[in-house]
Amino acid sequence: DQQVKQNSPSLSVQEGRISILNCDYTNSMFDYFLWYKKYPAEGPTFLISISSIKDKNEDGRFTVFLNKSAKHLSLHIVPSQPGDSAVYFCAARGYSGSARQLTFGSGTQLTVLP
Amino acid sequence: EADIYQTPRYLVIGTGKKITLECSQTMGHDKMYWYQQDPGMELHLIHYSYGVNSTEKGDLSSESTVSRIRTEHFPLTLESARPSHTSQYLCASSGLGEKLFFGSGTQLSVL
């Protein structure tokens, strides 16, 4: 049972426009959320995060929004650039026993067209 | 900039061979992790360690084993590789926070 879902496997956006990547989760005990970016044949790199006590966090062109009642978060990239083309994973922190662990979604391939 | 290294980057090997995937970090992180990822799928945690001589299995059952004899080193071993082990293996570490630093990954192909 997937606790973190990214329902859009792919997204194409024109350069300069806004990219919106979505993520839904089912576990209300998740208390911290992160977005990672991954290029082919490389490991994921951290992009931005948000605590469950906030509803928005912004870092340059990247903004993450959290809607706890809907168990939904989204990543906005404005303006989108061709170098943003990558797979984006959302991740949520939960507990397995006493251990804190991250649960990842299946990723969304973003393609920014020049 | 994260300093976590994985070798080899790519490995093609025959069925039945024993392999060890290397992972080292120079950040002094206590926590280290191994994830497995297939294209279009989520990252699955297969092993983690919260310190020297501490290892635990993750959510995804795996036939691999790990060891943590030194803080900086967290190798993963497959005693007898099979085609079903073909995947990308990602090593990560973290310090006090939740942010994971990932290595570049090992793409394993078992023929």
PDB file of N, CA and C in Angstrom, chain B residues 10-99:
ATOM      1  N   TYR B  10      28.512   1.472 -12.461  1.00  0.00           N
ATOM      2  CA  TYR B  10      27.799   0.485 -13.264  1.00  0.00           C
ATOM      3  C   TYR B  10      28.457  -0.870 -13.059  1.00  0.00           C
ATOM      4  N   LEU B  11      27.632  -1.925 -13.012  1.00  0.00           N
ATOM      5  CA  LEU B  11      28.159  -3.271 -12.836  1.00  0.00           C
ATOM      6  C   LEU B  11      27.275  -4.245 -13.593  1.00  0.00           C
ATOM      7  N   VAL B  12      27.893  -4.989 -14.492  1.00  0.00           N
ATOM      8  CA  VAL B  12      27.199  -6.059 -15.214  1.00  0.00           C
ATOM      9  C   VAL B  12      27.865  -7.359 -14.794  1.00  0.00           C
ATOM     10  N   ILE B  13      27.066  -8.295 -14.310  1.00  0.00           N
ATOM     11  CA  ILE B  13      27.638  -9.494 -13.721  1.00  0.00           C
ATOM     12  C   ILE B  13      26.751 -10.688 -14.023  1.00  0.00           C
ATOM     13  N   GLY B  14      27.344 -11.879 -13.991  1.00  0.00           N
ATOM     14  CA  GLY B  14      26.588 -13.079 -14.272  1.00  0.00           C
ATOM     15  C   GLY B  14      25.886 -13.623 -13.041  1.00  0.00           C
ATOM     16  N   THR B  15      24.867 -14.411 -13.278  1.00  0.00           N
ATOM     17  CA  THR B  15      24.104 -15.019 -12.186  1.00  0.00           C
ATOM     18  C   THR B  15      25.007 -15.883 -11.310  1.00  0.00           C
ATOM     19  N   GLY B  16      24.787 -15.799 -10.007  1.00  0.00           N
ATOM     20  CA  GLY B  16      25.517 -16.626  -9.056  1.00  0.00           C
ATOM     21  C   GLY B  16      26.764 -15.980  -8.484  1.00  0.00           C
ATOM     22  N   LYS B  17      27.180 -14.854  -9.059  1.00  0.00           N
ATOM     23  CA  LYS B  17      28.379 -14.193  -8.548  1.00  0.00           C
ATOM     24  C   LYS B  17      28.090 -13.445  -7.254  1.00  0.00           C
ATOM     25  N   LYS B  18      29.125 -13.335  -6.429  1.00  0.00           N
ATOM     26  CA  LYS B  18      29.048 -12.531  -5.208  1.00  0.00           C
ATOM     27  C   LYS B  18      29.532 -11.125  -5.529  1.00  0.00           C
ATOM     28  N   ILE B  19      28.782 -10.122  -5.087  1.00  0.00           N
ATOM     29  CA  ILE B  19      29.188  -8.743  -5.352  1.00  0.00           C
ATOM     30  C   ILE B  19      29.079  -7.912  -4.077  1.00  0.00           C
ATOM     31  N   THR B  20      29.908  -6.889  -4.011  1.00  0.00           N
ATOM     32  CA  THR B  20      29.837  -5.913  -2.931  1.00  0.00           C
ATOM     33  C   THR B  20      29.783  -4.526  -3.534  1.00  0.00           C
ATOM     34  N   LEU B  21      28.759  -3.780  -3.149  1.00  0.00           N
ATOM     35  CA  LEU B  21      28.632  -2.387  -3.577  1.00  0.00           C
ATOM     36  C   LEU B  21      29.186  -1.524  -2.444  1.00  0.00           C
ATOM     37  N   GLU B  22      30.090  -0.628  -2.816  1.00  0.00           N
ATOM     38  CA  GLU B  22      30.760   0.188  -1.804  1.00  0.00           C
ATOM     39  C   GLU B  22      30.064   1.537  -1.634  1.00  0.00           C
ATOM     40  N   CYS B  23      30.054   2.025  -0.396  1.00  0.00           N
ATOM     41  CA  CYS B  23      29.514   3.342  -0.090  1.00  0.00           C
ATOM     42  C   CYS B  23      30.333   3.950   1.038  1.00  0.00           C
ATOM     43  N   SER B  24      30.829   5.149   0.806  1.00  0.00           N
ATOM     44  CA  SER B  24      31.609   5.843   1.827  1.00  0.00           C
ATOM     45  C   SER B  24      31.187   7.304   1.894  1.00  0.00           C
ATOM     46  N   GLN B  25      31.185   7.832   3.118  1.00  0.00           N
ATOM     47  CA  GLN B  25      30.874   9.258   3.287  1.00  0.00           C
ATOM     48  C   GLN B  25      31.900   9.883   4.225  1.00  0.00           C
ATOM     49  N   THR B  26      32.192  11.146   3.953  1.00  0.00           N
ATOM     50  CA  THR B  26      33.229  11.855   4.715  1.00  0.00           C
ATOM     51  C   THR B  26      32.639  12.943   5.593  1.00  0.00           C
ATOM     52  N   MET B  27      31.346  12.887   5.834  1.00  0.00           N
ATOM     53  CA  MET B  27      30.667  13.931   6.604  1.00  0.00           C
ATOM     54  C   MET B  27      30.524  13.572   8.080  1.00  0.00           C
ATOM     55  N   GLY B  28      30.970  12.363   8.458  1.00  0.00           N
ATOM     56  CA  GLY B  28      30.838  11.962   9.850  1.00  0.00           C
ATOM     57  C   GLY B  28      29.409  11.650  10.263  1.00  0.00           C
ATOM     58  N   HIS B  29      28.541  11.380   9.281  1.00  0.00           N
ATOM     59  CA  HIS B  29      27.146  11.087   9.601  1.00  0.00           C
ATOM     60  C   HIS B  29      27.011   9.729  10.283  1.00  0.00           C
ATOM     61  N   ASP B  30      26.163   9.693  11.303  1.00  0.00           N
ATOM     62  CA  ASP B  30      25.913   8.416  11.976  1.00  0.00           C
ATOM     63  C   ASP B  30      24.949   7.538  11.173  1.00  0.00           C
ATOM     64  N   LYS B  31      23.968   8.167  10.520  1.00  0.00           N
ATOM     65  CA  LYS B  31      22.924   7.399   9.849  1.00  0.00           C
ATOM     66  C   LYS B  31      23.281   7.168   8.385  1.00  0.00           C
ATOM     67  N   MET B  32      23.168   5.914   7.969  1.00  0.00           N
ATOM     68  CA  MET B  32      23.385   5.588   6.566  1.00  0.00           C
ATOM     69  C   MET B  32      22.303   4.629   6.097  1.00  0.00           C
ATOM     70  N   TYR B  33      22.020   4.677   4.789  1.00  0.00           N
ATOM     71  CA  TYR B  33      20.882   3.957   4.235  1.00  0.00           C
ATOM     72  C   TYR B  33      21.244   3.364   2.872  1.00  0.00           C
ATOM     73  N   TRP B  34      20.565   2.266   2.538  1.00  0.00           N
ATOM     74  CA  TRP B  34      20.578   1.746   1.171  1.00  0.00           C
ATOM     75  C   TRP B  34      19.140   1.713   0.662  1.00  0.00           C
ATOM     76  N   TYR B  35      18.955   2.315  -0.519  1.00  0.00           N
ATOM     77  CA  TYR B  35      17.676   2.276  -1.200  1.00  0.00           C
ATOM     78  C   TYR B  35      17.832   1.543  -2.529  1.00  0.00           C
ATOM     79  N   GLN B  36      16.736   0.959  -2.972  1.00  0.00           N
ATOM     80  CA  GLN B  36      16.686   0.312  -4.281  1.00  0.00           C
ATOM     81  C   GLN B  36      15.621   1.034  -5.095  1.00  0.00           C
ATOM     82  N   GLN B  37      15.941   1.326  -6.355  1.00  0.00           N
ATOM     83  CA  GLN B  37      14.981   2.047  -7.167  1.00  0.00           C
ATOM     84  C   GLN B  37      14.975   1.532  -8.589  1.00  0.00           C
ATOM     85  N   ASP B  38      13.777   1.253  -9.096  1.00  0.00           N
ATOM     86  CA  ASP B  38      13.590   0.881 -10.491  1.00  0.00           C
ATOM     87  C   ASP B  38      12.927   2.044 -11.214  1.00  0.00           C
ATOM     88  N   PRO B  39      13.109   2.160 -12.530  1.00  0.00           N
ATOM     89  CA  PRO B  39      12.547   3.292 -13.279  1.00  0.00           C
ATOM     90  C   PRO B  39      11.045   3.423 -13.073  1.00  0.00           C
ATOM     91  N   GLY B  40      10.602   4.633 -12.789  1.00  0.00           N
ATOM     92  CA  GLY B  40       9.180   4.894 -12.605  1.00  0.00           C
ATOM     93  C   GLY B  40       8.613   4.422 -11.279  1.00  0.00           C
ATOM     94  N   MET B  41       9.472   3.980 -10.416  1.00  0.00           N
ATOM     95  CA  MET B  41       9.009   3.460  -9.130  1.00  0.00           C
ATOM     96  C   MET B  41       9.596   4.282  -7.988  1.00  0.00           C
ATOM     97  N   GLU B  42       9.002   4.102  -6.802  1.00  0.00           N
ATOM     98  CA  GLU B  42       9.521   4.823  -5.636  1.00  0.00           C
ATOM     99  C   GLU B  42      10.841   4.219  -5.170  1.00  0.00           C
ATOM    100  N   LEU B  43      11.559   4.971  -4.350  1.00  0.00           N
ATOM    101  CA  LEU B  43      12.761   4.453  -3.701  1.00  0.00           C
ATOM    102  C   LEU B  43      12.315   3.572  -2.536  1.00  0.00           C
ATOM    103  N   HIS B  44      12.853   2.382  -2.471  1.00  0.00           N
ATOM    104  CA  HIS B  44      12.507   1.472  -1.383  1.00  0.00           C
ATOM    105  C   HIS B  44      13.702   1.305  -0.453  1.00  0.00           C
ATOM    106  N   LEU B  45      13.483   1.480   0.836  1.00  0.00           N
ATOM    107  CA  LEU B  45      14.543   1.318   1.825  1.00  0.00           C
ATOM    108  C   LEU B  45      14.787  -0.163   2.058  1.00  0.00           C
ATOM    109  N   ILE B  46      16.031  -0.608   1.863  1.00  0.00           N
ATOM    110  CA  ILE B  46      16.343  -2.021   2.068  1.00  0.00           C
ATOM    111  C   ILE B  46      17.214  -2.258   3.301  1.00  0.00           C
ATOM    112  N   HIS B  47      18.038  -1.303   3.672  1.00  0.00           N
ATOM    113  CA  HIS B  47      18.857  -1.422   4.880  1.00  0.00           C
ATOM    114  C   HIS B  47      19.136  -0.036   5.446  1.00  0.00           C
ATOM    115  N   TYR B  48      19.317   0.026   6.760  1.00  0.00           N
ATOM    116  CA  TYR B  48      19.782   1.277   7.338  1.00  0.00           C
ATOM    117  C   TYR B  48      20.627   0.995   8.569  1.00  0.00           C
ATOM    118  N   SER B  49      21.390   2.008   8.947  1.00  0.00           N
ATOM    119  CA  SER B  49      22.273   1.891  10.105  1.00  0.00           C
ATOM    120  C   SER B  49      22.289   3.231  10.825  1.00  0.00           C
ATOM    121  N   TYR B  50      22.157   3.185  12.136  1.00  0.00           N
ATOM    122  CA  TYR B  50      22.204   4.420  12.920  1.00  0.00           C
ATOM    123  C   TYR B  50      23.545   4.609  13.619  1.00  0.00           C
ATOM    124  N   GLY B  51      24.498   3.706  13.331  1.00  0.00           N
ATOM    125  CA  GLY B  51      25.827   3.863  13.897  1.00  0.00           C
ATOM    126  C   GLY B  51      26.645   2.599  13.721  1.00  0.00           C
ATOM    127  N   VAL B  52      27.880   2.663  14.164  1.00  0.00           N
ATOM    128  CA  VAL B  52      28.779   1.505  14.030  1.00  0.00           C
ATOM    129  C   VAL B  52      28.176   0.289  14.734  1.00  0.00           C
ATOM    130  N   ASN B  53      28.277  -0.850  14.056  1.00  0.00           N
ATOM    131  CA  ASN B  53      27.781  -2.142  14.548  1.00  0.00           C
ATOM    132  C   ASN B  53      26.265  -2.192  14.704  1.00  0.00           C
ATOM    133  N   SER B  54      25.571  -1.252  14.088  1.00  0.00           N
ATOM    134  CA  SER B  54      24.114  -1.227  14.108  1.00  0.00           C
ATOM    135  C   SER B  54      23.591  -1.302  12.683  1.00  0.00           C
ATOM    136  N   THR B  55      22.832  -2.346  12.360  1.00  0.00           N
ATOM    137  CA  THR B  55      22.206  -2.439  11.033  1.00  0.00           C
ATOM    138  C   THR B  55      20.808  -2.996  11.190  1.00  0.00           C
ATOM    139  N   GLU B  56      19.903  -2.513  10.350  1.00  0.00           N
ATOM    140  CA  GLU B  56      18.520  -2.967  10.374  1.00  0.00           C
ATOM    141  C   GLU B  56      18.029  -3.159   8.946  1.00  0.00           C
ATOM    142  N   LYS B  57      17.058  -4.048   8.791  1.00  0.00           N
ATOM    143  CA  LYS B  57      16.438  -4.215   7.478  1.00  0.00           C
ATOM    144  C   LYS B  57      15.361  -3.153   7.286  1.00  0.00           C
ATOM    145  N   GLY B  58      15.187  -2.733   6.063  1.00  0.00           N
ATOM    146  CA  GLY B  58      14.179  -1.743   5.745  1.00  0.00           C
ATOM    147  C   GLY B  58      12.846  -2.373   5.398  1.00  0.00           C
ATOM    148  N   ASP B  59      12.007  -1.576   4.754  1.00  0.00           N
ATOM    149  CA  ASP B  59      10.651  -2.025   4.443  1.00  0.00           C
ATOM    150  C   ASP B  59      10.611  -3.069   3.345  1.00  0.00           C
ATOM    151  N   LEU B  60      11.537  -2.962   2.396  1.00  0.00           N
ATOM    152  CA  LEU B  60      11.547  -3.885   1.270  1.00  0.00           C
ATOM    153  C   LEU B  60      12.465  -5.053   1.582  1.00  0.00           C
ATOM    154  N   SER B  61      11.906  -6.245   1.488  1.00  0.00           N
ATOM    155  CA  SER B  61      12.709  -7.438   1.744  1.00  0.00           C
ATOM    156  C   SER B  61      13.815  -7.547   0.708  1.00  0.00           C
ATOM    157  N   SER B  62      15.006  -7.827   1.164  1.00  0.00           N
ATOM    158  CA  SER B  62      16.136  -7.917   0.256  1.00  0.00           C
ATOM    159  C   SER B  62      17.015  -9.080   0.664  1.00  0.00           C
ATOM    160  N   GLU B  63      17.604  -9.732  -0.326  1.00  0.00           N
ATOM    161  CA  GLU B  63      18.520 -10.839  -0.045  1.00  0.00           C
ATOM    162  C   GLU B  63      19.935 -10.340   0.204  1.00  0.00           C
ATOM    163  N   SER B  64      20.128  -9.034   0.169  1.00  0.00           N
ATOM    164  CA  SER B  64      21.446  -8.474   0.411  1.00  0.00           C
ATOM    165  C   SER B  64      21.709  -8.350   1.918  1.00  0.00           C
ATOM    166  N   THR B  65      22.980  -8.174   2.263  1.00  0.00           N
ATOM    167  CA  THR B  65      23.372  -7.933   3.647  1.00  0.00           C
ATOM    168  C   THR B  65      24.267  -6.700   3.680  1.00  0.00           C
ATOM    169  N   VAL B  66      24.358  -6.077   4.842  1.00  0.00           N
ATOM    170  CA  VAL B  66      25.199  -4.894   5.013  1.00  0.00           C
ATOM    171  C   VAL B  66      26.036  -5.057   6.267  1.00  0.00           C
ATOM    172  N   SER B  67      27.052  -4.210   6.370  1.00  0.00           N
ATOM    173  CA  SER B  67      27.865  -4.162   7.577  1.00  0.00           C
ATOM    174  C   SER B  67      28.234  -2.711   7.852  1.00  0.00           C
ATOM    175  N   ARG B  68      28.503  -2.397   9.127  1.00  0.00           N
ATOM    176  CA  ARG B  68      28.892  -1.032   9.498  1.00  0.00           C
ATOM    177  C   ARG B  68      29.977  -1.145  10.569  1.00  0.00           C
ATOM    178  N   ILE B  69      31.182  -1.376  10.081  1.00  0.00           N
ATOM    179  CA  ILE B  69      32.316  -1.527  10.990  1.00  0.00           C
ATOM    180  C   ILE B  69      32.963  -0.183  11.280  1.00  0.00           C
ATOM    181  N   ARG B  70      32.858   0.722  10.305  1.00  0.00           N
ATOM    182  CA  ARG B  70      33.391   2.075  10.472  1.00  0.00           C
ATOM    183  C   ARG B  70      32.279   3.074  10.160  1.00  0.00           C
ATOM    184  N   THR B  71      32.319   4.213  10.793  1.00  0.00           N
ATOM    185  CA  THR B  71      31.281   5.229  10.591  1.00  0.00           C
ATOM    186  C   THR B  71      31.127   5.596   9.130  1.00  0.00           C
ATOM    187  N   GLU B  72      32.252   5.719   8.435  1.00  0.00           N
ATOM    188  CA  GLU B  72      32.219   6.260   7.083  1.00  0.00           C
ATOM    189  C   GLU B  72      31.894   5.242   6.011  1.00  0.00           C
ATOM    190  N   HIS B  73      31.799   3.971   6.350  1.00  0.00           N
ATOM    191  CA  HIS B  73      31.731   2.919   5.335  1.00  0.00           C
ATOM    192  C   HIS B  73      30.514   2.023   5.570  1.00  0.00           C
ATOM    193  N   PHE B  74      29.724   1.781   4.496  1.00  0.00           N
ATOM    194  CA  PHE B  74      28.486   1.010   4.637  1.00  0.00           C
ATOM    195  C   PHE B  74      28.300   0.150   3.385  1.00  0.00           C
ATOM    196  N   PRO B  75      29.076  -0.922   3.250  1.00  0.00           N
ATOM    197  CA  PRO B  75      28.984  -1.736   2.035  1.00  0.00           C
ATOM    198  C   PRO B  75      27.776  -2.667   2.032  1.00  0.00           C
ATOM    199  N   LEU B  76      27.296  -2.960   0.851  1.00  0.00           N
ATOM    200  CA  LEU B  76      26.168  -3.874   0.648  1.00  0.00           C
ATOM    201  C   LEU B  76      26.663  -5.071  -0.150  1.00  0.00           C
ATOM    202  N   THR B  77      26.301  -6.278   0.291  1.00  0.00           N
ATOM    203  CA  THR B  77      26.791  -7.503  -0.340  1.00  0.00           C
ATOM    204  C   THR B  77      25.627  -8.383  -0.788  1.00  0.00           C
ATOM    205  N   LEU B  78      25.758  -8.895  -1.996  1.00  0.00           N
ATOM    206  CA  LEU B  78      24.862  -9.931  -2.501  1.00  0.00           C
ATOM    207  C   LEU B  78      25.686 -11.200  -2.654  1.00  0.00           C
ATOM    208  N   GLU B  79      25.332 -12.245  -1.923  1.00  0.00           N
ATOM    209  CA  GLU B  79      26.135 -13.475  -1.947  1.00  0.00           C
ATOM    210  C   GLU B  79      26.032 -14.205  -3.289  1.00  0.00           C
ATOM    211  N   SER B  80      24.842 -14.159  -3.892  1.00  0.00           N
ATOM    212  CA  SER B  80      24.637 -14.874  -5.152  1.00  0.00           C
ATOM    213  C   SER B  80      23.656 -14.064  -5.997  1.00  0.00           C
ATOM    214  N   ALA B  81      24.195 -13.298  -6.925  1.00  0.00           N
ATOM    215  CA  ALA B  81      23.365 -12.382  -7.694  1.00  0.00           C
ATOM    216  C   ALA B  81      22.427 -13.137  -8.636  1.00  0.00           C
ATOM    217  N   ARG B  82      21.217 -12.582  -8.774  1.00  0.00           N
ATOM    218  CA  ARG B  82      20.223 -13.143  -9.706  1.00  0.00           C
ATOM    219  C   ARG B  82      19.670 -12.025 -10.574  1.00  0.00           C
ATOM    220  N   PRO B  83      19.083 -12.360 -11.734  1.00  0.00           N
ATOM    221  CA  PRO B  83      18.509 -11.313 -12.597  1.00  0.00           C
ATOM    222  C   PRO B  83      17.499 -10.428 -11.878  1.00  0.00           C
ATOM    223  N   SER B  84      16.781 -10.975 -10.892  1.00  0.00           N
ATOM    224  CA  SER B  84      15.797 -10.174 -10.152  1.00  0.00           C
ATOM    225  C   SER B  84      16.457  -9.090  -9.304  1.00  0.00           C
ATOM    226  N   HIS B  85      17.766  -9.154  -9.137  1.00  0.00           N
ATOM    227  CA  HIS B  85      18.498  -8.130  -8.384  1.00  0.00           C
ATOM    228  C   HIS B  85      18.876  -6.940  -9.256  1.00  0.00           C
ATOM    229  N   THR B  86      18.608  -7.023 -10.540  1.00  0.00           N
ATOM    230  CA  THR B  86      18.894  -5.914 -11.444  1.00  0.00           C
ATOM    231  C   THR B  86      18.099  -4.687 -11.023  1.00  0.00           C
ATOM    232  N   SER B  87      18.806  -3.592 -10.732  1.00  0.00           N
ATOM    233  CA  SER B  87      18.158  -2.397 -10.214  1.00  0.00           C
ATOM    234  C   SER B  87      19.216  -1.310 -10.015  1.00  0.00           C
ATOM    235  N   GLN B  88      18.748  -0.125  -9.616  1.00  0.00           N
ATOM    236  CA  GLN B  88      19.688   0.900  -9.175  1.00  0.00           C
ATOM    237  C   GLN B  88      19.720   0.905  -7.649  1.00  0.00           C
ATOM    238  N   TYR B  89      20.927   0.907  -7.094  1.00  0.00           N
ATOM    239  CA  TYR B  89      21.118   0.900  -5.653  1.00  0.00           C
ATOM    240  C   TYR B  89      21.697   2.253  -5.234  1.00  0.00           C
ATOM    241  N   LEU B  90      20.986   2.905  -4.325  1.00  0.00           N
ATOM    242  CA  LEU B  90      21.360   4.245  -3.889  1.00  0.00           C
ATOM    243  C   LEU B  90      21.734   4.220  -2.410  1.00  0.00           C
ATOM    244  N   CYS B  91      22.896   4.750  -2.105  1.00  0.00           N
ATOM    245  CA  CYS B  91      23.344   4.870  -0.722  1.00  0.00           C
ATOM    246  C   CYS B  91      23.120   6.315  -0.273  1.00  0.00           C
ATOM    247  N   ALA B  92      22.756   6.506   0.977  1.00  0.00           N
ATOM    248  CA  ALA B  92      22.520   7.850   1.495  1.00  0.00           C
ATOM    249  C   ALA B  92      22.991   7.931   2.943  1.00  0.00           C
ATOM    250  N   SER B  93      23.219   9.152   3.384  1.00  0.00           N
ATOM    251  CA  SER B  93      23.553   9.363   4.786  1.00  0.00           C
ATOM    252  C   SER B  93      22.844  10.614   5.275  1.00  0.00           C
ATOM    253  N   SER B  94      22.706  10.722   6.586  1.00  0.00           N
ATOM    254  CA  SER B  94      22.113  11.932   7.153  1.00  0.00           C
ATOM    255  C   SER B  94      22.730  12.202   8.516  1.00  0.00           C
ATOM    256  N   GLY B  95      22.729  13.488   8.861  1.00  0.00           N
ATOM    257  CA  GLY B  95      23.233  13.896  10.157  1.00  0.00           C
ATOM    258  C   GLY B  95      22.086  14.060  11.130  1.00  0.00           C
ATOM    259  N   LEU B  96      22.028  15.216  11.805  1.00  0.00           N
ATOM    260  CA  LEU B  96      20.996  15.447  12.815  1.00  0.00           C
ATOM    261  C   LEU B  96      19.625  15.699  12.182  1.00  0.00           C
ATOM    262  N   GLY B  97      19.602  16.275  10.999  1.00  0.00           N
ATOM    263  CA  GLY B  97      18.333  16.619  10.364  1.00  0.00           C
ATOM    264  C   GLY B  97      17.767  15.478   9.542  1.00  0.00           C
ATOM    265  N   GLU B  98      16.710  15.798   8.801  1.00  0.00           N
ATOM    266  CA  GLU B  98      16.058  14.778   7.989  1.00  0.00           C
ATOM    267  C   GLU B  98      16.603  14.695   6.577  1.00  0.00           C
ATOM    268  N   LYS B  99      17.432  15.657   6.206  1.00  0.00           N
ATOM    269  CA  LYS B  99      17.877  15.704   4.833  1.00  0.00           C
ATOM    270  C   LYS B  99      18.838  14.551   4.560  1.00  0.00           C
TER     271      LYS B  99
END
